[in-house]
Tab-separated table of C-alpha atoms and ligand atoms in Angstrom:
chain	number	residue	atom	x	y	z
I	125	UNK	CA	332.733	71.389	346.790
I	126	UNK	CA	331.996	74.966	346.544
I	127	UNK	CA	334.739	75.969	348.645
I	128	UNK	CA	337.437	75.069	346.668
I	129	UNK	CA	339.582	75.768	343.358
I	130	UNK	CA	336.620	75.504	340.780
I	131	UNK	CA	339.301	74.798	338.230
I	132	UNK	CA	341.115	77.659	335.596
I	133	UNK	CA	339.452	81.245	336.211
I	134	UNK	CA	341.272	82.970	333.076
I	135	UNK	CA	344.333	82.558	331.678
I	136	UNK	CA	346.821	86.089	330.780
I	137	UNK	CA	349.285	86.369	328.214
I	138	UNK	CA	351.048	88.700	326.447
I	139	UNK	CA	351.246	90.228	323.247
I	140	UNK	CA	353.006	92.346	320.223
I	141	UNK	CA	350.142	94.260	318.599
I	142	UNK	CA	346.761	94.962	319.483
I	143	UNK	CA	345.448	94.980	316.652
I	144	UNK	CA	346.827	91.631	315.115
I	145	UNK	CA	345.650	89.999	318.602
I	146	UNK	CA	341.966	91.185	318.223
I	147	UNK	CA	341.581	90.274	314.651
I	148	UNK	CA	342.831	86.533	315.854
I	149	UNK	CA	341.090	85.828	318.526
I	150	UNK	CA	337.313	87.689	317.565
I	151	UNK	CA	337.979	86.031	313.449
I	152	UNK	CA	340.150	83.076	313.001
I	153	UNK	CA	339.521	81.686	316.533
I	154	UNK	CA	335.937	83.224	317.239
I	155	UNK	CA	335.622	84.420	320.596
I	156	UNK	CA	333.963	87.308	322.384
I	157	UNK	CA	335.328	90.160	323.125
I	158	UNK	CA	334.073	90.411	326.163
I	159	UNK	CA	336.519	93.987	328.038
I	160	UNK	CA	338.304	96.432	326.594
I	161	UNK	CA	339.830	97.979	329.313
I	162	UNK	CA	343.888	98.842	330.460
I	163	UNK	CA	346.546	97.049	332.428
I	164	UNK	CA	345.745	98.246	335.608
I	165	UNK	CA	349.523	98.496	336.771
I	166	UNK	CA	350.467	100.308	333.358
I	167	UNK	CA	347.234	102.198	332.124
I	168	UNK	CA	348.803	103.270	328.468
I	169	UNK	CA	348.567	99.569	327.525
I	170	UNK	CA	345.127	98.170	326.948
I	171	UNK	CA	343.956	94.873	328.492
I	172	UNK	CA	341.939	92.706	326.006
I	173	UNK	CA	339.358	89.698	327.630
I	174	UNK	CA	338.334	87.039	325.521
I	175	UNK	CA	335.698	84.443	326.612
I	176	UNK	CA	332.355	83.151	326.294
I	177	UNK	CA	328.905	85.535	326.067
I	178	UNK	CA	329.075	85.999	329.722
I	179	UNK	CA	332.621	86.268	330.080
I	180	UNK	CA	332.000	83.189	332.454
I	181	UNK	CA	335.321	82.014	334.099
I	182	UNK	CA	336.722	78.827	332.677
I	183	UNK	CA	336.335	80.531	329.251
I	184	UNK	CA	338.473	83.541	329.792
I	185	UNK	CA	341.329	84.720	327.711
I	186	UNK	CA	343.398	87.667	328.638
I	187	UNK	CA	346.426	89.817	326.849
I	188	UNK	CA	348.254	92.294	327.790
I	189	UNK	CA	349.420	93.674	324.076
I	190	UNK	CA	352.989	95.295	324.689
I	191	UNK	CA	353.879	96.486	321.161
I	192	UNK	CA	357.768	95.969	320.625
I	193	UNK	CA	357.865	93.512	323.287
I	194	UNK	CA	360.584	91.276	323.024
I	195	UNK	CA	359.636	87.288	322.206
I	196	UNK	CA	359.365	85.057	325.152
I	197	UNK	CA	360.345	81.475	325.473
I	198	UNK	CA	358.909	78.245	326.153
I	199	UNK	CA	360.937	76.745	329.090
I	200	UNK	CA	360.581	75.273	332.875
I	201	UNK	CA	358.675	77.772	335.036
I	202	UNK	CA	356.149	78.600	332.007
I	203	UNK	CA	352.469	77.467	331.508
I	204	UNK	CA	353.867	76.454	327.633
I	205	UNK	CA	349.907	75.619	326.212
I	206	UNK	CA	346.528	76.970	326.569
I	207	UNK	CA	344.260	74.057	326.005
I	208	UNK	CA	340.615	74.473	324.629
I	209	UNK	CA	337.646	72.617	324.538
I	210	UNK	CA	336.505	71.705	320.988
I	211	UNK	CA	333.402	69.304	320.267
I	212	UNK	CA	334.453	65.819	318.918
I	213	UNK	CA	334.797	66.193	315.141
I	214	UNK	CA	335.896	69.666	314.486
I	215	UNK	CA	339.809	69.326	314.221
I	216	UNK	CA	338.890	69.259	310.685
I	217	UNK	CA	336.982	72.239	310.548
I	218	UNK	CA	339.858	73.961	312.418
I	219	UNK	CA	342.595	72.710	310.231
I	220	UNK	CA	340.930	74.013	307.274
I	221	UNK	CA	340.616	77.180	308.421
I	222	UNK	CA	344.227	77.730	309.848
I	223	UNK	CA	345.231	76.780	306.633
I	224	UNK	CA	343.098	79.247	305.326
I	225	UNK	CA	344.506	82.129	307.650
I	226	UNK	CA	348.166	81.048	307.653
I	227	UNK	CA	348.000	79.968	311.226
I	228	UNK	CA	350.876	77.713	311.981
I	229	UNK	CA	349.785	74.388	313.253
I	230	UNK	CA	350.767	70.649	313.862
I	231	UNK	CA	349.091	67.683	312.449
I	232	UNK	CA	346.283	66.287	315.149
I	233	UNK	CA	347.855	63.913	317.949
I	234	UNK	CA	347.038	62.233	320.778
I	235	UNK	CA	347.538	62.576	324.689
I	236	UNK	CA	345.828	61.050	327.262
I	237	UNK	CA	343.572	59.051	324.977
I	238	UNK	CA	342.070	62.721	323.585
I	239	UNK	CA	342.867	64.370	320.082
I	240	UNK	CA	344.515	67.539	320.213
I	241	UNK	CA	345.121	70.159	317.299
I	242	UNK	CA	348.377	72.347	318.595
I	243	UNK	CA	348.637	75.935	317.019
I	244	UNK	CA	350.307	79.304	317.257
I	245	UNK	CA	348.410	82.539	317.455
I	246	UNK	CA	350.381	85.284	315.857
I	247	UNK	CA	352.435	86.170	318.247
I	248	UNK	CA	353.742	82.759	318.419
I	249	UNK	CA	351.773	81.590	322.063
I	250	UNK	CA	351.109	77.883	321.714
I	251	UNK	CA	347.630	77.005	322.170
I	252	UNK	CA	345.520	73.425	321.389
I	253	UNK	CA	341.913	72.534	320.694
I	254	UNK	CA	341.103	69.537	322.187
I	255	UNK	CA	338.521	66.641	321.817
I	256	UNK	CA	338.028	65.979	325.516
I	257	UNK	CA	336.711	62.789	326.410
I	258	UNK	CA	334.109	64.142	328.974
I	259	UNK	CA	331.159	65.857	328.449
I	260	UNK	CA	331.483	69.439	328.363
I	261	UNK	CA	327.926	70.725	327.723
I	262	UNK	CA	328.719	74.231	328.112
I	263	UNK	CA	327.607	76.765	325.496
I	264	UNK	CA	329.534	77.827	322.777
I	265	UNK	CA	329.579	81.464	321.880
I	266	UNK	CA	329.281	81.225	317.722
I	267	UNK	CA	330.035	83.903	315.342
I	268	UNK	CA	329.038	83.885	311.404
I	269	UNK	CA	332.294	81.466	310.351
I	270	UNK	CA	332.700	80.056	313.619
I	271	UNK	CA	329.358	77.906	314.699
I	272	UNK	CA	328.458	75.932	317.541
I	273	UNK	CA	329.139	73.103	316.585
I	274	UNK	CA	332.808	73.317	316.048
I	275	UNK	CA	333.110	76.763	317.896
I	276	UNK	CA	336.082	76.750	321.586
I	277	UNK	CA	333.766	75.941	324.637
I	278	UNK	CA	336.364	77.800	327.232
I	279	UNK	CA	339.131	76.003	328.294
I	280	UNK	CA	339.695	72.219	328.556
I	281	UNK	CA	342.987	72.572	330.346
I	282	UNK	CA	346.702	74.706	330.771
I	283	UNK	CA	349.991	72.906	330.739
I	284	UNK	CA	352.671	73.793	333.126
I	285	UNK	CA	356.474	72.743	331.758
I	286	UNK	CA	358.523	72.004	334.800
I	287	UNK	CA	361.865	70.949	335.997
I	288	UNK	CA	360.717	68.679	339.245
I	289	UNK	CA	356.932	67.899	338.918
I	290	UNK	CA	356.706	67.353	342.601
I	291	UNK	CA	356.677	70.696	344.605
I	292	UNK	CA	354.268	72.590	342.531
I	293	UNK	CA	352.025	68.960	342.282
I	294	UNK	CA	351.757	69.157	346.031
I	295	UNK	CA	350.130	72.689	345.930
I	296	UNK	CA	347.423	71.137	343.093
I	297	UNK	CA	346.678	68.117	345.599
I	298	UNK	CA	346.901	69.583	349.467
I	299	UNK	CA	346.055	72.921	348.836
I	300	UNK	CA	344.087	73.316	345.285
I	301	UNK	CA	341.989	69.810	345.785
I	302	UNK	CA	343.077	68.337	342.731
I	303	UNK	CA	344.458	64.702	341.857
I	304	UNK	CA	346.948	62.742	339.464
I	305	UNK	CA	344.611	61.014	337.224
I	306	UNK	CA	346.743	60.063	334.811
I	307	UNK	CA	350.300	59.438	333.805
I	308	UNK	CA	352.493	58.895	330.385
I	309	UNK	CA	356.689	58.924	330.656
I	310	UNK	CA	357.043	62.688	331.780
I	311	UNK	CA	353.729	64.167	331.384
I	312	UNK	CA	351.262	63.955	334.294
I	313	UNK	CA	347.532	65.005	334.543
I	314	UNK	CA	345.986	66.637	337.290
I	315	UNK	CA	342.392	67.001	337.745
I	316	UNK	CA	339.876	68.587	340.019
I	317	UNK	CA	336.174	66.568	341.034
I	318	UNK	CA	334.858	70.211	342.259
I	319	UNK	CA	333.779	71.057	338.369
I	320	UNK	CA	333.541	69.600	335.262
I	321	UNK	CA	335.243	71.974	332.803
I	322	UNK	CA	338.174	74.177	332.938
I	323	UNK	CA	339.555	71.707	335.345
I	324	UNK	CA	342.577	69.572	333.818
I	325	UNK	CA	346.178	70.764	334.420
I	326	UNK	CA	349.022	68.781	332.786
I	327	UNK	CA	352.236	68.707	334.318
I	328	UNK	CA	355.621	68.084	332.530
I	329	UNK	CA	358.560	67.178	334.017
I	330	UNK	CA	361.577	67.690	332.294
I	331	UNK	CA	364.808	67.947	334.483
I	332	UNK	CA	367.588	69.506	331.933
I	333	UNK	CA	365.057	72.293	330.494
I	334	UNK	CA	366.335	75.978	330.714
I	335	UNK	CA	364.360	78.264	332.416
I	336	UNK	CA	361.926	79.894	329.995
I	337	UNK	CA	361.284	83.379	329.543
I	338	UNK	CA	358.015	85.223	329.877
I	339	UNK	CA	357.110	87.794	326.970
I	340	UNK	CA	355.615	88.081	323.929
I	341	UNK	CA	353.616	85.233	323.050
I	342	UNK	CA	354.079	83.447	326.263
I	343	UNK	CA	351.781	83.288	329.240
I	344	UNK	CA	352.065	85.805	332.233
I	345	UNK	CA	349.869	83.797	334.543
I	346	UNK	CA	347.072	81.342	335.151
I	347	UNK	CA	344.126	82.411	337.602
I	348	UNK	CA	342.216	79.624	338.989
I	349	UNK	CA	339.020	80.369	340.288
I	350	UNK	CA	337.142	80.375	343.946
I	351	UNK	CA	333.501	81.154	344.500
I	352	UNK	CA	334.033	84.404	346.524
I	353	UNK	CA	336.191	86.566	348.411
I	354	UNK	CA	336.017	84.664	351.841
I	355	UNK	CA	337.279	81.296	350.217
I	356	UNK	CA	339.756	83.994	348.010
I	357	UNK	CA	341.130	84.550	351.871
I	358	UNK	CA	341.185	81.023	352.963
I	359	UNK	CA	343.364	80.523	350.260
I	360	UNK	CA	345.725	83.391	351.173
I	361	UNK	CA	346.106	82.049	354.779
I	362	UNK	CA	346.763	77.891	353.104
I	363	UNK	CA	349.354	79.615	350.980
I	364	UNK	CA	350.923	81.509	353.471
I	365	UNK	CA	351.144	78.858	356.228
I	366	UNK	CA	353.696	77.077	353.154
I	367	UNK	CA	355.819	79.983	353.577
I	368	UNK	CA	355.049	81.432	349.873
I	369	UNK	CA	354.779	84.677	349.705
I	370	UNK	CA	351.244	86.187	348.219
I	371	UNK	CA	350.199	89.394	347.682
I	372	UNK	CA	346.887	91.247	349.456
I	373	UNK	CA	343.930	90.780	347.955
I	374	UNK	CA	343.776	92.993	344.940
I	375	UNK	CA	340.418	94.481	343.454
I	376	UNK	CA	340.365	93.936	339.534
I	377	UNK	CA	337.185	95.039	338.834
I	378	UNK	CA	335.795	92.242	337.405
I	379	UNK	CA	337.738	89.660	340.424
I	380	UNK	CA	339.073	90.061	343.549
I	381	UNK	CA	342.894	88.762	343.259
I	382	UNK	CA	345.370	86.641	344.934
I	383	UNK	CA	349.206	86.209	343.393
I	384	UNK	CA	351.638	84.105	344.321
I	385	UNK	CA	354.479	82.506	342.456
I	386	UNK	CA	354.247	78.368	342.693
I	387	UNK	CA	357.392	76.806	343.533
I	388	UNK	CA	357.543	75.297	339.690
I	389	UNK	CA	358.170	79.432	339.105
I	390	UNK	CA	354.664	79.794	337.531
I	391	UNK	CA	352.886	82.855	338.033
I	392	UNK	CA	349.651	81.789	339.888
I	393	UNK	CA	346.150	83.874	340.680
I	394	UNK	CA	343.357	82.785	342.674
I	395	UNK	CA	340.452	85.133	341.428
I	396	UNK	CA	336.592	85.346	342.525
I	397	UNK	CA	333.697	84.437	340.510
I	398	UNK	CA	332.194	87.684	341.625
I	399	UNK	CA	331.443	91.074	340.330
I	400	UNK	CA	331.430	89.323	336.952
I	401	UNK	CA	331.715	91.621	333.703
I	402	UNK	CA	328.865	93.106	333.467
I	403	UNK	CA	329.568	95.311	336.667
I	404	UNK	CA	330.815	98.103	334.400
I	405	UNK	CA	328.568	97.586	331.173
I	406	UNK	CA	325.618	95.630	330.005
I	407	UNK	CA	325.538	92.046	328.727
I	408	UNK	CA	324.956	93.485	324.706
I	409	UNK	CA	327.712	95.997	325.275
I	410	UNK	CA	330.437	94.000	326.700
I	411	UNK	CA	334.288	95.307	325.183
I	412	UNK	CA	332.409	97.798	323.091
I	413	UNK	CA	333.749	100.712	325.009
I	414	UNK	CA	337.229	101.631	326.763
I	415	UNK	CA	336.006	100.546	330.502
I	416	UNK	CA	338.840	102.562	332.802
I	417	UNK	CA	338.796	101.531	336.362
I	418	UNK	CA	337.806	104.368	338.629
I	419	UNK	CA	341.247	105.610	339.715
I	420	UNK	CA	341.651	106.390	335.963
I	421	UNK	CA	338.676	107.593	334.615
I	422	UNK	CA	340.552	111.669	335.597
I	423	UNK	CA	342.965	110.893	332.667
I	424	UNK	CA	341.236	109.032	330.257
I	425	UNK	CA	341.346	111.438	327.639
I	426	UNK	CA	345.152	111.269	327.762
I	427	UNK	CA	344.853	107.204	328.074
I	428	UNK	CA	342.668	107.297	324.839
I	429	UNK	CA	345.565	109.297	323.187
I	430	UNK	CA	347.838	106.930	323.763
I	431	UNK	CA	346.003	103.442	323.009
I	432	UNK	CA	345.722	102.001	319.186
I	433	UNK	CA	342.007	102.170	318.495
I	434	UNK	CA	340.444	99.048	317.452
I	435	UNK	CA	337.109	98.005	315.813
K	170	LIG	ZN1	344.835	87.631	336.063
């Protein structure tokens, strides 16, 4: 089972201002800041990672804060909600807090017999804490108002919004290993046996939907993850032989990459579970400092200048 898609890597999206994104996701929502580093294709703009203790894939969260960026739109060819695992109990907890912080939110609902909480982060990306129905025994990382026992366990899922289901379904089943487990009018679920968490995609299928647009507050693209960089290749060559184009592997540091773009118009990665994020700084330490990949460690005084600091 190893040598498949071990279900969602990370997930990046984008942002307005740092600042306002940190404060969200470290308070209100409670995760670790795990890398505080810059977009590697645009070093002036930092790269925030948000996950578990370990950074462990599955649980990471990624922005890419723009500033003035223009808002994005939900639409066909987006991944339109970030779905987390919550234990069974907690909406509560969570609606009383976004209350609390102003976070917009919808009343708890229902979908595929599991109760979901939707929200908004500030910058208006939809997200959802969900009650999943299987065990997900992973460990929570807790901070002083966010506890274990109602604290995100990584991600339960990522929901693609789609004109025609069926093209980027048949990458999930022949080439990703995953199945339709589950259908209700126009949304489908699509699962992967290789690992427990992380592993649910939801498909929606709605014909007449405009194309959405990718900016702020929307998501730039969904990694899923492999166990190293051979199986990263295997990949490459399964995508290719479709007639897709995908890039070279790409070395992120923390992954090794893959990017194609799914027929659906999604923005896909395939990244590996190695180096990790501790290649760059210890366990304790991890976002504390500005982490520059090596090609930019000559200008980092000048990058420093030029990024919003944030504590
Ligand atoms: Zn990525």
């Amino acid at each position: 089972m190893e040598e498949t898609i071990l279900g969602i890597h990370h997930i990046t999206a984008i942002a307005g201002d740092a600042k306002r994104n940190f404060d969200f996701y470290t308070q209100v929502l409670g995760l670790r800041f795990i890398k505080r580093t810059v977009n590697f294709d645009d070093p002036y703009t930092y790269h925030f990672y948000y996950g578990d203790e370990y950074g462990s894939a599955g649980t990471i969260l990624t922005f890419f804060p723009w500033g003035d960026i223009e808002q994005g739109e939900i639409g066909a060819g987006t991944a339109s909600e970030i779905g987390y695992s919550v234990p069974k109990g907690s909406l509560d907890f969570w609606i009383d807090r976004f209350e609390k912080n102003a976070i917009v939110y919808h009343k708890p609902a229902t979908k595929f017999g599991e109760k979901f909480l939707t929200f908004f982060d500030p910058d208006g990306l939809k997200l959802a804490l969900i009650e999943a129905e299987t065990p997900d025994n992973r460990v929570a990382w807790e901070t002083d108002a966010v506890k274990a026992e109602v604290a995100t366990k990584g991600f339960h899922s990522i929901t693609l919004t789609l004109n025609e289901v069926a093209p980027t379904a048949r990458i999930l089943t022949e080439i990703f290993g995953y199945q339709l487990i589950q259908q209700e009018g126009v949304n489908y679920r699509y699962a992967t046996k290789a690992i427990d968490t992380a592993n649910v995609i939801d498909l929606i299928e709605l014909p007449e939907e405009p194309l959405g647009e990718v900016a702020g507050g929307s998501v730039h693209h969904v990694a899923f993850r492999v166990k190293n960089d051979e199986i990263l290749m295997q990949f490459r060559a399964k995508i290719k032989a479709l007639g897709l184009d995908i890039t070279p592997q790409i070395d992120r540091n923390y992954f090794h990459s893959l990017y194609f773009r799914e027929p659906g118009g999604v923005l896909f990665e395939i990244a590996t579970e190695n180096p990790g994020f501790t290649v760059d700084e210890p366990l304790a330490e991890l976002g504390k400092n500005l982490k520059l990949p090596a090609q930019y460690e000559p200008y980092r005084s000048d990058i420093e200048q030029h990024l919003v600091v944030i504590d």
